[in-house]
Coordinates of C-alpha atoms in Angstrom, one line a residue:
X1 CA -99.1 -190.3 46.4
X2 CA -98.2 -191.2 49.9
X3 CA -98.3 -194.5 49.3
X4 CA -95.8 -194.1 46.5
X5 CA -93.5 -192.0 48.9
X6 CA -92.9 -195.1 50.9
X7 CA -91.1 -197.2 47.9
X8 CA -88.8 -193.7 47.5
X9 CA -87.6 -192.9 51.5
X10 CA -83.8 -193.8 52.1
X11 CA -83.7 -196.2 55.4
X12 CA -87.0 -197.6 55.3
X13 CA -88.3 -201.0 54.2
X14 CA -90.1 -201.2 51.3
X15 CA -94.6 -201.2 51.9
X16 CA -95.0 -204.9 51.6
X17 CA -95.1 -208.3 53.5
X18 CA -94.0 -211.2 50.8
X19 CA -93.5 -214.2 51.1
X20 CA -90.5 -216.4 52.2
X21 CA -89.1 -218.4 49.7
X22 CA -87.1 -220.6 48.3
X23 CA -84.7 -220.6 45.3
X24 CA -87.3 -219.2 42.4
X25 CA -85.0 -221.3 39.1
X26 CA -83.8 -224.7 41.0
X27 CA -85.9 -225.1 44.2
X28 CA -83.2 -224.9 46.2
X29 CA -83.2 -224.0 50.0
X30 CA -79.5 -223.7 50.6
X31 CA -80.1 -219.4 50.4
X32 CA -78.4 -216.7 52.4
X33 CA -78.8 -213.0 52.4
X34 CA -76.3 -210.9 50.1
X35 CA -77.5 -207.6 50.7
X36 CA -79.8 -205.9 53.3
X37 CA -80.1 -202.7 51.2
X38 CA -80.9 -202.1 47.6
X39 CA -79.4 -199.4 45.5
X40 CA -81.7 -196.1 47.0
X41 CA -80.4 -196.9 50.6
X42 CA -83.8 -198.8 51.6
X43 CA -84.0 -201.8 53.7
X44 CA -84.5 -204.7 51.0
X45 CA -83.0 -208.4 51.6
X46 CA -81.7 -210.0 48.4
X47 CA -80.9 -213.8 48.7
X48 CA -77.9 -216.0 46.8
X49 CA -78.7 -219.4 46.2
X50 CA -76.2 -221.0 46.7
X51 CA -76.9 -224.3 44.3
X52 CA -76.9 -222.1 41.5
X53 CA -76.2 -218.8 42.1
X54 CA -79.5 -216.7 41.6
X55 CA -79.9 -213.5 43.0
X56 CA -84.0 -213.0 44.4
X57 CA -85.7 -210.9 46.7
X58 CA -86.5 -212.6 49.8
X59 CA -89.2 -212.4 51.6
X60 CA -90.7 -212.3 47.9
X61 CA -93.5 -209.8 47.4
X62 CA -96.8 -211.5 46.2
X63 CA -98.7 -211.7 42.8
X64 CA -100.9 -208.6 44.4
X65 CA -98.2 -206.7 46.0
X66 CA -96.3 -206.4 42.7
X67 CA -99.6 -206.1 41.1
X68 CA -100.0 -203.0 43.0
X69 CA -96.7 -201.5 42.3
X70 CA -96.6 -201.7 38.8
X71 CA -100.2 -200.5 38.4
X72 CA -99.2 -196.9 40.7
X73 CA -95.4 -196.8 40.8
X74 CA -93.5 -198.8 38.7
X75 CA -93.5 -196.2 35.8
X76 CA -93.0 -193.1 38.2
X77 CA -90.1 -194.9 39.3
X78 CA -88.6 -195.6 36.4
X79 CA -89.5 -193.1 33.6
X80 CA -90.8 -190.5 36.2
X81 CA -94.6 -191.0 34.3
X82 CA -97.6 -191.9 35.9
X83 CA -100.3 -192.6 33.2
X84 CA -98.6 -192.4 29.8
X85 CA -94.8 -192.3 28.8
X86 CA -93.2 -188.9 28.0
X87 CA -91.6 -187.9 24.4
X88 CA -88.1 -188.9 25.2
X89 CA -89.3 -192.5 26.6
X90 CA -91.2 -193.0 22.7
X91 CA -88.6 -192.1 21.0
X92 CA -85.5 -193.9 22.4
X93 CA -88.1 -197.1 22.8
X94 CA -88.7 -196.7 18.7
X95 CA -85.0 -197.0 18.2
X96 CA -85.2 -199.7 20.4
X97 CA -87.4 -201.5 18.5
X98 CA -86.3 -201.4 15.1
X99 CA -82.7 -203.2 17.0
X100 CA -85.0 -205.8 18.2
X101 CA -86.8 -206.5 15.3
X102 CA -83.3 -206.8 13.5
X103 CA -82.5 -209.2 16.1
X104 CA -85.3 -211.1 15.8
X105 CA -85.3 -211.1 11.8
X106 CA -81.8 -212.9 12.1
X107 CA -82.9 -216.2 13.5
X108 CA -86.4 -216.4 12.0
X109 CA -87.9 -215.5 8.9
X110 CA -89.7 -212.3 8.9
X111 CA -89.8 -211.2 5.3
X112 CA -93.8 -212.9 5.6
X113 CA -96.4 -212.3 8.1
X114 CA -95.9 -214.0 11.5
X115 CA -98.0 -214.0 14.2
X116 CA -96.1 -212.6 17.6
X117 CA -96.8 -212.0 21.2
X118 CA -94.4 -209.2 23.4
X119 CA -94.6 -210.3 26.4
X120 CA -94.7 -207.3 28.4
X121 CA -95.1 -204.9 25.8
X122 CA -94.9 -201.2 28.0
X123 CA -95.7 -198.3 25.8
X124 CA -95.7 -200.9 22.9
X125 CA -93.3 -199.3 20.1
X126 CA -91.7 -202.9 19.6
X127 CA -95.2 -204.0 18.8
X128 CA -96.6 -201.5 16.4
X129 CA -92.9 -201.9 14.5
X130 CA -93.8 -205.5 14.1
X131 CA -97.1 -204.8 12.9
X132 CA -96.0 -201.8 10.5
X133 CA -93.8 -205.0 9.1
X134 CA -97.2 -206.6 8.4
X135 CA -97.3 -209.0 11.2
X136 CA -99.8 -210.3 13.7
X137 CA -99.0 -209.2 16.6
X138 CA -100.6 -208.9 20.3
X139 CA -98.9 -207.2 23.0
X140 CA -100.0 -207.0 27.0
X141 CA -99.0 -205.3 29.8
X142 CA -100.1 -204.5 33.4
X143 CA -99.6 -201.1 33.3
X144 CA -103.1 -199.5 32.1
X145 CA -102.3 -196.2 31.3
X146 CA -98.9 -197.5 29.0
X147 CA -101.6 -200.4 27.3
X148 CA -103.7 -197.3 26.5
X149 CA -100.8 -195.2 24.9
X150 CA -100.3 -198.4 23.3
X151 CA -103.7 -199.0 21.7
X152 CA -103.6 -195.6 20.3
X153 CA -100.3 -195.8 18.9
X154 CA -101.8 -199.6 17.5
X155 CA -104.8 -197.7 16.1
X156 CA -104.0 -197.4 12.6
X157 CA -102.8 -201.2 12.5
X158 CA -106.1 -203.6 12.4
X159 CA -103.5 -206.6 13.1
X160 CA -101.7 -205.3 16.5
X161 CA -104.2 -206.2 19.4
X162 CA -103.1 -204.5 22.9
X163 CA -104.6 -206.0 26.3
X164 CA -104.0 -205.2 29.8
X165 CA -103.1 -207.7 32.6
X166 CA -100.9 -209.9 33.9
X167 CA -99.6 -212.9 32.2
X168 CA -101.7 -215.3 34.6
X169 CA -104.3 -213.6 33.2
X170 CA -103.7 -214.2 29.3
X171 CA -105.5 -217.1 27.7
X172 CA -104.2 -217.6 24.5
X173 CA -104.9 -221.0 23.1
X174 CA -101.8 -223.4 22.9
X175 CA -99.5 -222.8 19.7
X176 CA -101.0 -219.3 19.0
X177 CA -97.6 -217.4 18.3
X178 CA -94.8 -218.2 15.9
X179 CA -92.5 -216.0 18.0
X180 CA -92.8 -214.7 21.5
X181 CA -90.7 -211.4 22.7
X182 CA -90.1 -211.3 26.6
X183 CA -87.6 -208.6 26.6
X184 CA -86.1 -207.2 30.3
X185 CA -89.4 -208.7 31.5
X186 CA -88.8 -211.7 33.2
X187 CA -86.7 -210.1 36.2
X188 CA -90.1 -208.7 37.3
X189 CA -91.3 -212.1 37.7
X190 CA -91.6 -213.7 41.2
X191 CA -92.2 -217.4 38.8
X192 CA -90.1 -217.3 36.2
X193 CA -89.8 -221.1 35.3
X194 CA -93.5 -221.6 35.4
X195 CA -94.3 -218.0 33.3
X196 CA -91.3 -219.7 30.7
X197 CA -93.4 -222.5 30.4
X198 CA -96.2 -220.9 29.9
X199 CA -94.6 -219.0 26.5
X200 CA -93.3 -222.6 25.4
X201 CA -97.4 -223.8 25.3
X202 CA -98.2 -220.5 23.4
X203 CA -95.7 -221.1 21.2
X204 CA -96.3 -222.8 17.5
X205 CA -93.9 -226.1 16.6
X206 CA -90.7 -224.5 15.6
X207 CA -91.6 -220.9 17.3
X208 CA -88.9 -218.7 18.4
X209 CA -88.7 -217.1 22.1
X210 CA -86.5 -214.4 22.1
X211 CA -85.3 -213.6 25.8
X212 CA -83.7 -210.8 27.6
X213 CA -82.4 -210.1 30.9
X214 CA -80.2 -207.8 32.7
X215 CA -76.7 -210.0 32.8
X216 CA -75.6 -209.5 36.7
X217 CA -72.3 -210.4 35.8
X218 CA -71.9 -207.4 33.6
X219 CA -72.5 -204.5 36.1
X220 CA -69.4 -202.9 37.0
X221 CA -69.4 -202.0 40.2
X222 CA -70.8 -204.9 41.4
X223 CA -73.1 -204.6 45.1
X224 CA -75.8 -203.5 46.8
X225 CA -76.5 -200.7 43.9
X226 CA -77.5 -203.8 41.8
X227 CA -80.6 -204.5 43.7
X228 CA -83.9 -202.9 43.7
X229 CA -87.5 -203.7 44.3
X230 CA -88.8 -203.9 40.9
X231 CA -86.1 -206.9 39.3
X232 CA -87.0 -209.1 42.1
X233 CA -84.7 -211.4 39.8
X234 CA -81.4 -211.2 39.5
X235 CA -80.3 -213.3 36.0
X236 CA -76.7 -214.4 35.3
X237 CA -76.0 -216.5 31.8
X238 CA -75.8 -219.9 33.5
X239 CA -79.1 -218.9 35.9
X240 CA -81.2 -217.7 32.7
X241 CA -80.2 -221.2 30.7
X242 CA -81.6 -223.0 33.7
X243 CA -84.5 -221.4 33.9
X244 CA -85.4 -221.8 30.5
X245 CA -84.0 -225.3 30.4
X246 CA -86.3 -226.2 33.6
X247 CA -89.1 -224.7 31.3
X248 CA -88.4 -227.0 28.3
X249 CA -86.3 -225.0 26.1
X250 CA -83.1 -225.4 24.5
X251 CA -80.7 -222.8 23.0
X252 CA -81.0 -222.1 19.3
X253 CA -78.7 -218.9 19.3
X254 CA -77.3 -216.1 21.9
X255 CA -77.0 -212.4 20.8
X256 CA -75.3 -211.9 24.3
X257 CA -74.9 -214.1 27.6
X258 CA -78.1 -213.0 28.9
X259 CA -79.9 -212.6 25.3
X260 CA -81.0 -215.6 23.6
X261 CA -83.0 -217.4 21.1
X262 CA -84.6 -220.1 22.3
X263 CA -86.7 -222.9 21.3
X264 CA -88.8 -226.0 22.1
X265 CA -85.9 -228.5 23.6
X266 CA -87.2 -231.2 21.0
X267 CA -86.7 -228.9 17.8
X268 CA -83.5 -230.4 16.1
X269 CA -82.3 -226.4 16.3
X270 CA -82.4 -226.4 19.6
X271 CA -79.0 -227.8 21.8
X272 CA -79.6 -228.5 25.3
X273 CA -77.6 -226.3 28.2
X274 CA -74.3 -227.8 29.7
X275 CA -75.3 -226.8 32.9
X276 CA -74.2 -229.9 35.5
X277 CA -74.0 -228.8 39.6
X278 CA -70.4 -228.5 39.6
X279 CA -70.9 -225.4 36.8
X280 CA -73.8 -223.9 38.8
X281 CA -72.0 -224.4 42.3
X282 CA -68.6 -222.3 40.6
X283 CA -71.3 -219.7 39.6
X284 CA -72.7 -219.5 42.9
X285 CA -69.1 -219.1 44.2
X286 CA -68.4 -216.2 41.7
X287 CA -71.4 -214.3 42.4
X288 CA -70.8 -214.6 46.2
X289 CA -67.5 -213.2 45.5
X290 CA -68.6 -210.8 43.3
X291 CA -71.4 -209.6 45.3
X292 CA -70.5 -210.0 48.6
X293 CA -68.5 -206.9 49.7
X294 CA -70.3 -203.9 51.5
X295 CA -69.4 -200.3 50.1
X296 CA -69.8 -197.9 52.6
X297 CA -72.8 -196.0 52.6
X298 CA -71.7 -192.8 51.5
X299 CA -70.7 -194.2 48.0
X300 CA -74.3 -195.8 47.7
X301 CA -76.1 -193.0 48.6
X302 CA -73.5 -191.3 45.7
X303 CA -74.7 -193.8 43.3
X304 CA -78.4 -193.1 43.9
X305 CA -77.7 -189.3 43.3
X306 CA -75.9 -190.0 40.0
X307 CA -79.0 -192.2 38.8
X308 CA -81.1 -189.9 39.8
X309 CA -79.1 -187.0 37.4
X310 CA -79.1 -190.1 34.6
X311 CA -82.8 -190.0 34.7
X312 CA -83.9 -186.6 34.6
X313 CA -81.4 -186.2 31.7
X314 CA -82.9 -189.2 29.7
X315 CA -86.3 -188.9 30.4
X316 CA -86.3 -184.6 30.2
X317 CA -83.0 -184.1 27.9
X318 CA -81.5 -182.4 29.8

């Protein structure tokens, strides 16, 4: 648990070295800091490139450091669980999923079997819905005690398959899904372009992706609050579309600016993003205005409190 303490304590940096990077969506190197604290008060530097206006953590932890924190304290962190979810958690994620699947059923087909991936599948409600639907589906996550909730959840579904691990560590054969989910997943991502790329191989010819991000341009107030050590992203519409564009997608439908349906950019559904430098540049300048004020201390360490309170209450009811 000591370890685990560190990644809580106001004032302090965060127990990892990283990497130095450059812009993780267009390469670029024309970066500055935008914060030197993240939302709990702790020392964490988040970059703005300034190209095209993505918000990382920089220096960048590396594939083991965020390895290790989402096998011990990702879930404490967020759902204040350790090896399995707790009631509350279950239940609002099966409401979740039944949206999703509704979302999903809108674009594509799903009144026959498909075969699906969730990328990132947690606790794995989304997954077992999908199967209960009579589809395919296989679901991973790095988190082993959440994959083993999810398994047992799964059992009674011979077509749901759960695995732990990372996505580098999946090797599904090229065009093995007719839809992929990557759902408030890729945030978590230090590569998000090549992990993109990596659902548009697993996907079937005219497969469905269906991504979701937080939308940084949605957050009111805007700041340091916005920034923590887990969404090492930081996604706004234009940033998301040129990820996935840079990945070889196109846009076959958006449920909101930072939730979309995307396709292979060859399928005639798909239209390619508008997304020339002078668009990105005026995005870069609106985050940096956005973002770039400092609220005194006192009102972030307020904010912390009130999540704090918004926790406990979700994940305990009360």
């Amino acid at each position: 648990m000591g370890s685990a303490l560190a990644y809580f304590l106001p004032f302090t940096g965060y127990p990892y070295r990283g990497d130095t990077v450059d812009c993780p969506v267009c390469g670029s190197a024309r970066h500055a800091p935008i914060a030197r604290h993240d939302r709990k008060a702790k020392r964490l530097t988040t970059e703005l490139c300034h190209d095209c206006g993505m918000f990382f953590t920089n220096p960048m932890p590396s594939e083991a450091e965020l390895a290790a924190y989402y096998a011990s304290v990702y879930r404490l962190e967020y759902q204040l669980a350790r090896l399995r979810p707790r009631r509350a958690h279950s239940a609002r994620k099966a409401g979740e999923a039944a949206r999703r699947r509704a979302a999903l059923g809108r674009v594509m087909d799903l009144d026959r079997p498909r075969r699906i991936l969730e990328f990132g599948c947690g606790s794995g409600e989304l997954a077992v819905h999908l199967a209960e639907g009579g589809h395919a589906v296989t679901g991973f996550d790095p988190h082993g005690g959440y994959t083993r909730h999810a398994r047992e959840r799964a059992a009674a579904h011979a077509s749901c398959t759960i695995r732990t691990g990372r996505w580098q560590e999946m090797t599904f054969a090229p065009a093995s899904f007719e839809a992929i989910t990557c759902l408030h997943v890729l945030e978590h991502l230090a590569t998000p372009v090549p992990a993109l790329a990596r659902m548009r191989d697993w996907l079937a010819p005219g497969g469905i992706l269906y991504l979701e991000v937080p939308d940084m341009q949605a957050y009111e107030p805007k700041g340091p609050t916005r920034f923590h050590f887990a969404h090492v992203l930081g996604f706004c519409s234009d940033t998301l579309g040129l990820a996935a564009r840079r990945a070889g997608f196109g846009l076959v439908s958006a449920a909101a600016p930072t939730s979309l349906f995307l396709a292979d950019a060859a399928d005639r559904r798909a239209a390619p993003f508008a997304l020339d430098p002078r668009r990105l540049a005026a995005t870069a300048a609106r985050n940096a205005a956005d973002y770039g004020t400092r609220p005194p201390l006192a009102r972030r360490l307020a904010y912390h409190l009130r999540r704090i309170r918004r926790l406990l209450a979700r994940e305990f009811g009360g």
